[in-house]
mmCIF file of C-alpha atoms in Angstrom:
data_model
loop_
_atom_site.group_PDB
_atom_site.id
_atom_site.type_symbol
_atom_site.label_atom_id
_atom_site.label_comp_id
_atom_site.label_asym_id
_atom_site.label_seq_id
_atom_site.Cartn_x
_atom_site.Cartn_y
_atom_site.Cartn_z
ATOM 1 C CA UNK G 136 33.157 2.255 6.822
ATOM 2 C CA UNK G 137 29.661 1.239 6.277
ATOM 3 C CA UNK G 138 28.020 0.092 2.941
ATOM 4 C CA UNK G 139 25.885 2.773 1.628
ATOM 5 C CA UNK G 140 22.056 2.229 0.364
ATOM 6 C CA UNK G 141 19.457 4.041 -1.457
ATOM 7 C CA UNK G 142 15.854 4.413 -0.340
ATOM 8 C CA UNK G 143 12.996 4.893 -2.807
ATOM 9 C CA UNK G 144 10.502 7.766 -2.242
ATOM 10 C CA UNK G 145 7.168 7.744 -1.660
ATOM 11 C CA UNK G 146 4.200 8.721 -3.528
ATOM 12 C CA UNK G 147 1.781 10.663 -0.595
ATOM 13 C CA UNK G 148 -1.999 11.448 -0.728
ATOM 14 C CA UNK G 149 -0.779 14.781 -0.967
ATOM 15 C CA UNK G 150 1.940 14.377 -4.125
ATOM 16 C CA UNK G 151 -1.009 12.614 -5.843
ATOM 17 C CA UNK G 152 -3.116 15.431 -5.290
ATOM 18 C CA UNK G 153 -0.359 17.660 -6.444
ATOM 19 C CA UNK G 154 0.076 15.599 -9.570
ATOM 20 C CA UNK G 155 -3.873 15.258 -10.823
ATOM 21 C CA UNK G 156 -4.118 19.513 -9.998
ATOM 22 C CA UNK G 157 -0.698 19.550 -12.264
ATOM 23 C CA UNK G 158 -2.685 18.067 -15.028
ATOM 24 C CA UNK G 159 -5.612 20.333 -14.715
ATOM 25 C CA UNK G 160 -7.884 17.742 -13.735
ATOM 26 C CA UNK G 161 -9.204 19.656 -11.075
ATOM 27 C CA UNK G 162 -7.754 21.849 -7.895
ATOM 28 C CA UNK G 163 -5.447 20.278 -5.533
ATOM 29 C CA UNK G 164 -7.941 20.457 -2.807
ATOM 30 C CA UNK G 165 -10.296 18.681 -4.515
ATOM 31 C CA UNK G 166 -8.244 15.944 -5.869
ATOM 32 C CA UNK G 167 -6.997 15.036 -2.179
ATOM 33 C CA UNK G 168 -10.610 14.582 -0.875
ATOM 34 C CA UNK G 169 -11.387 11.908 -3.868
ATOM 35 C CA UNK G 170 -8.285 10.448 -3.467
ATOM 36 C CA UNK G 171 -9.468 9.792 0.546
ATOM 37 C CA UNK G 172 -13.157 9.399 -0.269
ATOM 38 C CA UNK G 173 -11.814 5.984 -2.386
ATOM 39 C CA UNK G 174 -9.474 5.335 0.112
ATOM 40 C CA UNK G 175 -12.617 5.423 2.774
ATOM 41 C CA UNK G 176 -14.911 3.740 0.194
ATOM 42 C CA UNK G 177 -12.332 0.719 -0.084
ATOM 43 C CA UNK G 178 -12.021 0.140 3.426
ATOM 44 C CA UNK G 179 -15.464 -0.076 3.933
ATOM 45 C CA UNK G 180 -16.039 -2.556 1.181
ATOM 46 C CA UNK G 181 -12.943 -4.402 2.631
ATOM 47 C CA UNK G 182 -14.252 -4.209 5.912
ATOM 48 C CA UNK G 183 -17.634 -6.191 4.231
ATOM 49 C CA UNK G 184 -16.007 -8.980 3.178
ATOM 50 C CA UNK G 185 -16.049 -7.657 -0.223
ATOM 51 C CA UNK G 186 -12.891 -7.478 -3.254
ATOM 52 C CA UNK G 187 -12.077 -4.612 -4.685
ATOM 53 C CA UNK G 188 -10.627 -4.851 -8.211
ATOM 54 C CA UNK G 189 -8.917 -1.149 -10.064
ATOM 55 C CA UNK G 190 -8.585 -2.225 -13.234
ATOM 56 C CA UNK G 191 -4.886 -1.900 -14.447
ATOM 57 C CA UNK G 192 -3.945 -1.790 -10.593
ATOM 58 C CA UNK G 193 -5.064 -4.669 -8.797
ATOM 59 C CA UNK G 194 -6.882 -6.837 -6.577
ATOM 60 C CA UNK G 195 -7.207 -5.679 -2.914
ATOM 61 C CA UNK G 196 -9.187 -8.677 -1.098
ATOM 62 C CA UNK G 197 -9.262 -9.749 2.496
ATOM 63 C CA UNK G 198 -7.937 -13.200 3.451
ATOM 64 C CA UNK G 199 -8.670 -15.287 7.148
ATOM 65 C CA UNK G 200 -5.638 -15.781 9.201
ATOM 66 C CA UNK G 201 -6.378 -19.073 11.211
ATOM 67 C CA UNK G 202 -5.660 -18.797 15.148
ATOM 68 C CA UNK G 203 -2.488 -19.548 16.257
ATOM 69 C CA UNK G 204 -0.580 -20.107 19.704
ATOM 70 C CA UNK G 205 2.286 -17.679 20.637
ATOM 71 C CA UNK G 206 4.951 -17.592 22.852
ATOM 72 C CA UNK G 207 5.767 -14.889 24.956
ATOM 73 C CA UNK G 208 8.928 -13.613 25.880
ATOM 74 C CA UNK G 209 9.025 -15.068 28.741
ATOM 75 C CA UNK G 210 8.021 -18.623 27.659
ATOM 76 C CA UNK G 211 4.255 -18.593 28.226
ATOM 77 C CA UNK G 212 2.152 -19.383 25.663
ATOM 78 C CA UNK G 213 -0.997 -16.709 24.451
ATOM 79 C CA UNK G 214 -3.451 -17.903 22.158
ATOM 80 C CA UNK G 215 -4.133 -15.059 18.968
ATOM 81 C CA UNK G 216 -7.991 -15.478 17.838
ATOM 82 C CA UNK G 217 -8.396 -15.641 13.374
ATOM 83 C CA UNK G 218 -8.493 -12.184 11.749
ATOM 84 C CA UNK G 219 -8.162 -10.647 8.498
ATOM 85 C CA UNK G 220 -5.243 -9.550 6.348
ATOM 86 C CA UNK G 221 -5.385 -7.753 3.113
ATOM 87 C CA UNK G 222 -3.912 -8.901 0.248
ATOM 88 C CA UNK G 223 -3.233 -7.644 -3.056
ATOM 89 C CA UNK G 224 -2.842 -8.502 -6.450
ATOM 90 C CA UNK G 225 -1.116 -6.433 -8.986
ATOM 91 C CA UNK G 226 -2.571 -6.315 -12.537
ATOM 92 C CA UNK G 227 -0.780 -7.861 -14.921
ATOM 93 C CA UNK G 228 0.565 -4.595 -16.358
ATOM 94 C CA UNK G 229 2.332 -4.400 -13.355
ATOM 95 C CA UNK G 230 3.724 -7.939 -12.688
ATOM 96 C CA UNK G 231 5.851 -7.057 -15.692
ATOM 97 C CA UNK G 232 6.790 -3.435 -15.007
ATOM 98 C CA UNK G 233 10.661 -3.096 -14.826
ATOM 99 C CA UNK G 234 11.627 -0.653 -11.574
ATOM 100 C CA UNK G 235 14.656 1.530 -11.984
ATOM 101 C CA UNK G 236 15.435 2.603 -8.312
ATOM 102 C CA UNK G 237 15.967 6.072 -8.567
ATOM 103 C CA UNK G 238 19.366 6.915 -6.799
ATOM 104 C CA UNK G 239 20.432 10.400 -5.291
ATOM 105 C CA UNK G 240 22.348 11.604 -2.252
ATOM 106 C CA UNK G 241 18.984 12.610 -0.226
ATOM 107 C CA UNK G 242 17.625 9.091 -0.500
ATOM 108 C CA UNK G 243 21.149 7.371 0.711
ATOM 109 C CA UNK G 244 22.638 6.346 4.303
ATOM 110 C CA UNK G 245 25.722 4.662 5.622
ATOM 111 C CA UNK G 246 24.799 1.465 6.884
#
């Protein structure tokens, strides 16, 4: 028999929305178009050139991949132009946050 592993959930747009119209912050509807309104305003400002620092988050910030020469599969060679990758950089609240997976049947499978 397999070994057996647990997969962490995901936080969605949507559970986020959820969880601010939970609070009574505003309605779920609403909270789901600011949550994708910053998500839009990021990219843009990514897509500048620009950082963009959360406080208590992180940095997101775009960094230059030089060109590089592949091979193919069948032993040619293709040459990949520079482009950008984002990287971030977790506050340093979070550098230090323990994680405690959170383990349950649904999140398991037999590997």
């Amino acid at each position: 028999m397999g070994r057996k592993t647990c997969l962490g959930s995901s936080v969605t747009v949507d559970r986020l929305a959820l969880d601010i119209s939970t609070k009574g912050l505003c309605s779920e509807p609403l909270a789901r178009k600011v949550i994708l309104a910053a998500r839009d305003l990021m990219v843009q400002a990514l897509t500048r050139g620009e950082r963009v620092h959360l406080r208590g988050l992180g940095t997101f910030r775009v960094s230059e991949r030089a060109p590089v020469q592949a091979v193919t599969p069948k032993g040619g060679h293709v040459n990949l132009p520079r482009r950008g990758a984002v990287a971030y950089s977790p506050a340093k609240y979070l550098r230090h946050l323990p994680v405690v997976p959170q383990l349950d049947s649904d999140n398991c499978q037999i590997l």
